[in-house]
XYZ file of C-alpha atoms in Angstrom:
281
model
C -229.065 20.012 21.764
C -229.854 23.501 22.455
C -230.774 26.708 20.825
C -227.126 28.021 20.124
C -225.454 29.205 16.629
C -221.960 28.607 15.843
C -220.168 29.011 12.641
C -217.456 26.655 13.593
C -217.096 24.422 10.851
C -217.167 20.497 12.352
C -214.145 18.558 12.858
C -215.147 15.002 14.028
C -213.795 12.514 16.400
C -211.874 9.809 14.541
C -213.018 6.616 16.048
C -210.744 3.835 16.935
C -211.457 0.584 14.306
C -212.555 -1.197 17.497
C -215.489 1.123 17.841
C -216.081 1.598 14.648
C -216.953 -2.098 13.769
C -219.040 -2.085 17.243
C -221.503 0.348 15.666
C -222.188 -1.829 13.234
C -225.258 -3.494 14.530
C -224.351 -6.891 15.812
C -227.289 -8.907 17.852
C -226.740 -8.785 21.096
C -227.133 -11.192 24.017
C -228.159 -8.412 26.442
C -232.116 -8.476 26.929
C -235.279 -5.986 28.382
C -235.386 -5.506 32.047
C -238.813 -6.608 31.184
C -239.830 -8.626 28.422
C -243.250 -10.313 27.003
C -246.636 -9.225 28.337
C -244.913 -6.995 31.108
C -244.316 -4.705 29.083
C -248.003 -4.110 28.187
C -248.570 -3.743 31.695
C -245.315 -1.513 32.318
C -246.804 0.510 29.491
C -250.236 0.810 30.957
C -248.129 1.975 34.452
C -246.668 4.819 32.046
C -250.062 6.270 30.702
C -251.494 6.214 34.602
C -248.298 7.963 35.939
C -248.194 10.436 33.321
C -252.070 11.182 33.723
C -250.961 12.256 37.103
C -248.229 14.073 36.421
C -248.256 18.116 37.734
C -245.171 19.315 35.683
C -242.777 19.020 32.236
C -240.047 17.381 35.180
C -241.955 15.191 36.470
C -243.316 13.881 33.166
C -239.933 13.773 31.567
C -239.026 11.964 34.479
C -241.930 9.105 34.314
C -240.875 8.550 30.552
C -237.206 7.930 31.328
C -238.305 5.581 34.136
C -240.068 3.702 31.469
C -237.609 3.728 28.561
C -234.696 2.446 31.076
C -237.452 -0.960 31.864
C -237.026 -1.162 28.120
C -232.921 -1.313 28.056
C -233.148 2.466 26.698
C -231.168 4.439 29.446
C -230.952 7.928 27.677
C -233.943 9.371 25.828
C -234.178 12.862 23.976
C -237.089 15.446 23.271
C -237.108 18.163 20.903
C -239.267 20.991 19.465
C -238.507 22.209 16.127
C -239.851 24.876 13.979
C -241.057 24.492 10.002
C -237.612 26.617 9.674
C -235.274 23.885 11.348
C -234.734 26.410 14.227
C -235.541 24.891 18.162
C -238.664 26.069 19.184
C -238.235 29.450 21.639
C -239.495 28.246 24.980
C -243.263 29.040 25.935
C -243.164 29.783 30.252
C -241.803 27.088 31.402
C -242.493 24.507 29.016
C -239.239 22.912 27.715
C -238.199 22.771 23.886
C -235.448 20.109 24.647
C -235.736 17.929 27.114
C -232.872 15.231 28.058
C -230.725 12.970 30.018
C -227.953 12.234 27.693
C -224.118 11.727 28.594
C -223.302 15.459 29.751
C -219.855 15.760 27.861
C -221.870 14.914 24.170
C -224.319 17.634 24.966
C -221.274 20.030 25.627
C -219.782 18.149 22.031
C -223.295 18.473 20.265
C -223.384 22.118 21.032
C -219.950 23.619 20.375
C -219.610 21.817 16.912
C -222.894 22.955 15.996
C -224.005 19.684 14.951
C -227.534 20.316 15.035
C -227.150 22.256 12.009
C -226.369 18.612 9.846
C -227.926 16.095 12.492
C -228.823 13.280 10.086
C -231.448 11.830 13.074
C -233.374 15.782 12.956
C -232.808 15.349 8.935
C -234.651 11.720 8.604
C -237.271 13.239 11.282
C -238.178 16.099 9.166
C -238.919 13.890 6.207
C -240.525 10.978 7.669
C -243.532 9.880 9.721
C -242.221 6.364 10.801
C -239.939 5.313 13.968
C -236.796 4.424 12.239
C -233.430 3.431 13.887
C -230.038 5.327 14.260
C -229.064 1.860 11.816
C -231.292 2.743 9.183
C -229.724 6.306 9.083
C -226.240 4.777 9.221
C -226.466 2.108 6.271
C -228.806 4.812 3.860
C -226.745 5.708 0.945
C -228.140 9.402 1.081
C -226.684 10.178 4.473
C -223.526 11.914 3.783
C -220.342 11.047 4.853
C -220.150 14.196 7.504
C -223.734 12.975 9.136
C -222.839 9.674 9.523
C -219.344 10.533 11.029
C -221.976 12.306 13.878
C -223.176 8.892 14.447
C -219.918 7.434 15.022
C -218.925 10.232 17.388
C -222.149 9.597 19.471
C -221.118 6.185 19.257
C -217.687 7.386 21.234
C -219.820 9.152 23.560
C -221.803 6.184 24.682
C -224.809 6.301 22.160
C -224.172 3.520 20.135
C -228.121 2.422 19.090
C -230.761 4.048 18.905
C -234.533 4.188 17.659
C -236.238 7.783 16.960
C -239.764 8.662 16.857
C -240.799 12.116 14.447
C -244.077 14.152 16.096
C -245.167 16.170 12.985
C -247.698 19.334 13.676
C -249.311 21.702 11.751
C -247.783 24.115 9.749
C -244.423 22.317 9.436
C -243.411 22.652 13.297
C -242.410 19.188 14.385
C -240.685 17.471 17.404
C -238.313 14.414 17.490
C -237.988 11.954 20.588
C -235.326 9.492 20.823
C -234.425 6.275 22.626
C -230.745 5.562 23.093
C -228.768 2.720 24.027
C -225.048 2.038 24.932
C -225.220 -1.467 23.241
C -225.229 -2.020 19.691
C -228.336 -4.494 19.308
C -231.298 -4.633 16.567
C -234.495 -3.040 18.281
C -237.714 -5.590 17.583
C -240.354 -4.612 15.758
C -242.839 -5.070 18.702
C -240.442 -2.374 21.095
C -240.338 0.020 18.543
C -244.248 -0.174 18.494
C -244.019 0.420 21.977
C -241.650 3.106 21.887
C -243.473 4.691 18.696
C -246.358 4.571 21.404
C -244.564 6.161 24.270
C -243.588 9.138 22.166
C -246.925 10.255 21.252
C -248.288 10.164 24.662
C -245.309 12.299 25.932
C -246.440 14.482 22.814
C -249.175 14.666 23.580
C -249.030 15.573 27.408
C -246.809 18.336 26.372
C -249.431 19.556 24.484
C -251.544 19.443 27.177
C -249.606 21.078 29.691
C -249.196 23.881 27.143
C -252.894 24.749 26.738
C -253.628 24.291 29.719
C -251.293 27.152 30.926
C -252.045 29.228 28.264
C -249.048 29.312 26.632
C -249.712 28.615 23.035
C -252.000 31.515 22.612
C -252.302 33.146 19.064
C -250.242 36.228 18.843
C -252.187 39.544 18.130
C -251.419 40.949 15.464
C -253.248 44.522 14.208
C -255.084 44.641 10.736
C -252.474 46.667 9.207
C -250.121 43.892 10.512
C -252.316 41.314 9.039
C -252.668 42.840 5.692
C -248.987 43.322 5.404
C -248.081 39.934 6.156
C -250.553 38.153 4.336
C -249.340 40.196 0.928
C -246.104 39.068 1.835
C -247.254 35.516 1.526
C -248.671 36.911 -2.371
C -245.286 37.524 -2.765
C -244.872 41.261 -2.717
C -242.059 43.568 -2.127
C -242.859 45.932 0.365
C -242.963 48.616 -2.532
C -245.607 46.587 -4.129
C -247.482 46.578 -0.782
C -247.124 50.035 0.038
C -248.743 50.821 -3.532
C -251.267 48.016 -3.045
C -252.625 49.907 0.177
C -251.606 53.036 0.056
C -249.090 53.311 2.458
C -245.285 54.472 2.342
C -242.414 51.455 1.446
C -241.219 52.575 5.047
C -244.302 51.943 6.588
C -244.522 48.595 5.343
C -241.468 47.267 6.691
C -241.905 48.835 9.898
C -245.441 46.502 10.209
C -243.634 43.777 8.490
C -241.077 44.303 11.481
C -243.447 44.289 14.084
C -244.624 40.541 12.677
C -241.276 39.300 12.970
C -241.011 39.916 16.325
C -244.701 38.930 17.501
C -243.923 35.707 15.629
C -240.719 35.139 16.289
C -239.505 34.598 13.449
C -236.208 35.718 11.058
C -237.226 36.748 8.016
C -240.455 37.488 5.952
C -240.923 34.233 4.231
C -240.839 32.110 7.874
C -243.335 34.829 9.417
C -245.819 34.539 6.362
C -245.665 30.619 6.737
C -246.142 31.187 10.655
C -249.337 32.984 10.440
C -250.800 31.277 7.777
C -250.203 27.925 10.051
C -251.617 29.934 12.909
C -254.803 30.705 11.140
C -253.616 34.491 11.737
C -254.013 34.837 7.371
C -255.528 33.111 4.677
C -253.828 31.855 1.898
């Protein structure tokens, strides 16, 4: 995943029948590097390592350690805004973070598939881990989303179990644990990996305030009054009338918000600042 735009309309990978059926989740005899009541204490070496962690690479890093003890060799991190867009990066903290197969990150990218991703689709509308199965088998995933699936599933990523990370004002992230083996996550390691995610989350946050990245933007009063009539509703006209300032003017405030906010259109920067506490609705 990254923050590209492509208008290429998707042509997916036909997979062989073989494949196909193997994506259909069959129990498998594979099993945990570590099973039982080590992985409470494999957990509890997870929080302690990522307590002392001194950068986003080095945390990433501790979490992937961990997910492979749990049989899930590629895992996946991403920031989203309440407009579907990837977060911009703040300094040097990462909006997507991951280690999977580099030739379906090249795939993921030039077909633009984030744009109908059925795993960032279930994400945005639910709270609760949920497997790549789930998404599969649901009768509202569309034919094209699911044929995603089945592509990763040529790549590699044949199971998987993903975690959503709401936030205020609609801005959410996704994590997800990927494996090459078609086999029916329990209950207990999805707890574990529901877990995991949060803490990574959470650390992210962390890092982020601590550096001082996630500052509000400043915005001037004019600014501020523009926007939050925007949120009312108004055309720039009515604004302009409403305050006593030219339509011109308006839009060149109304401008200046996009930009601090980045954001793409009036509607996304009104939501923005209300979710910032810059106005109130």
């Amino acid at each position: 995943m990254a923050n590209q735009r492509t208008t290429a309309v998707p042509q997916v990978r036909t997979m062989a029948r073989g494949e196909f059926q193997q994506f259909s989740l069959v129990p498998s005899d594979r099993l945990p590097a570590i099973v039982g009541d080590a992985v409470a204490v494999e957990f509890g070496r997870f929080i302690d390592q990522s307590e002392s962690a001194i950068d986003f690479k080095q945390l990433f890093d501790i979490l992937s350690a961990f997910a492979l003890k749990l049989d899930f060799p590629w895992v996946g991190y991403c920031r989203l805004a309440y407009d579907q867009e990837i977060m911009e990066p703040a300094g040097d903290c990462p909006t997507i973070v991951l280690n999977y197969p580099d030739k379906w990150q090249e795939r993921y990218v030039q077909m633009g598939f984030r744009r109908i991703d059925p795993i960032i689709k279930r994400s945005r509308r639910q709270a609760c881990p949920f497997r790549w199965s789930e998404v599969y088998k649901d009768g509202k995933t569309t034919e094209l989303e699911r044929s995603i699936l089945e592509e990763a599933a040529t790549f590699g990523l044949r199971s998987g179990v993903s975690v959503p990370l709401h936030g205020p004002g609609g801005n959410f992230a996704v994590m997800s644990f990927v494996q090459p083996c078609c086999s029916e996550t329990q209950n207990k390691t999805v707890t574990y990996l529901q877990s995991t995610a949060l803490y990574y989350h959470l650390r992210v946050a962390r890092f982020v305030e601590l550096s001082g990245l996630d500052k509000v933007p400043n915005l001037s009063c004019r600014e501020k009054e523009c926007i939050l009539w925007v949120a009312k509703g108004k055309s720039s006209w009515d604004i302009g009338a409403i305050i006593g300032i030219s339509e011109n003017t308006v839009n060149f405030h109304i401008k200046k918000v996009l930009k601090k906010l980045d954001t793409s259109s009036r509607t996304a920067a009104a939501l923005r600042a209300a979710s910032l506490g810059i106005i109130e609705l």
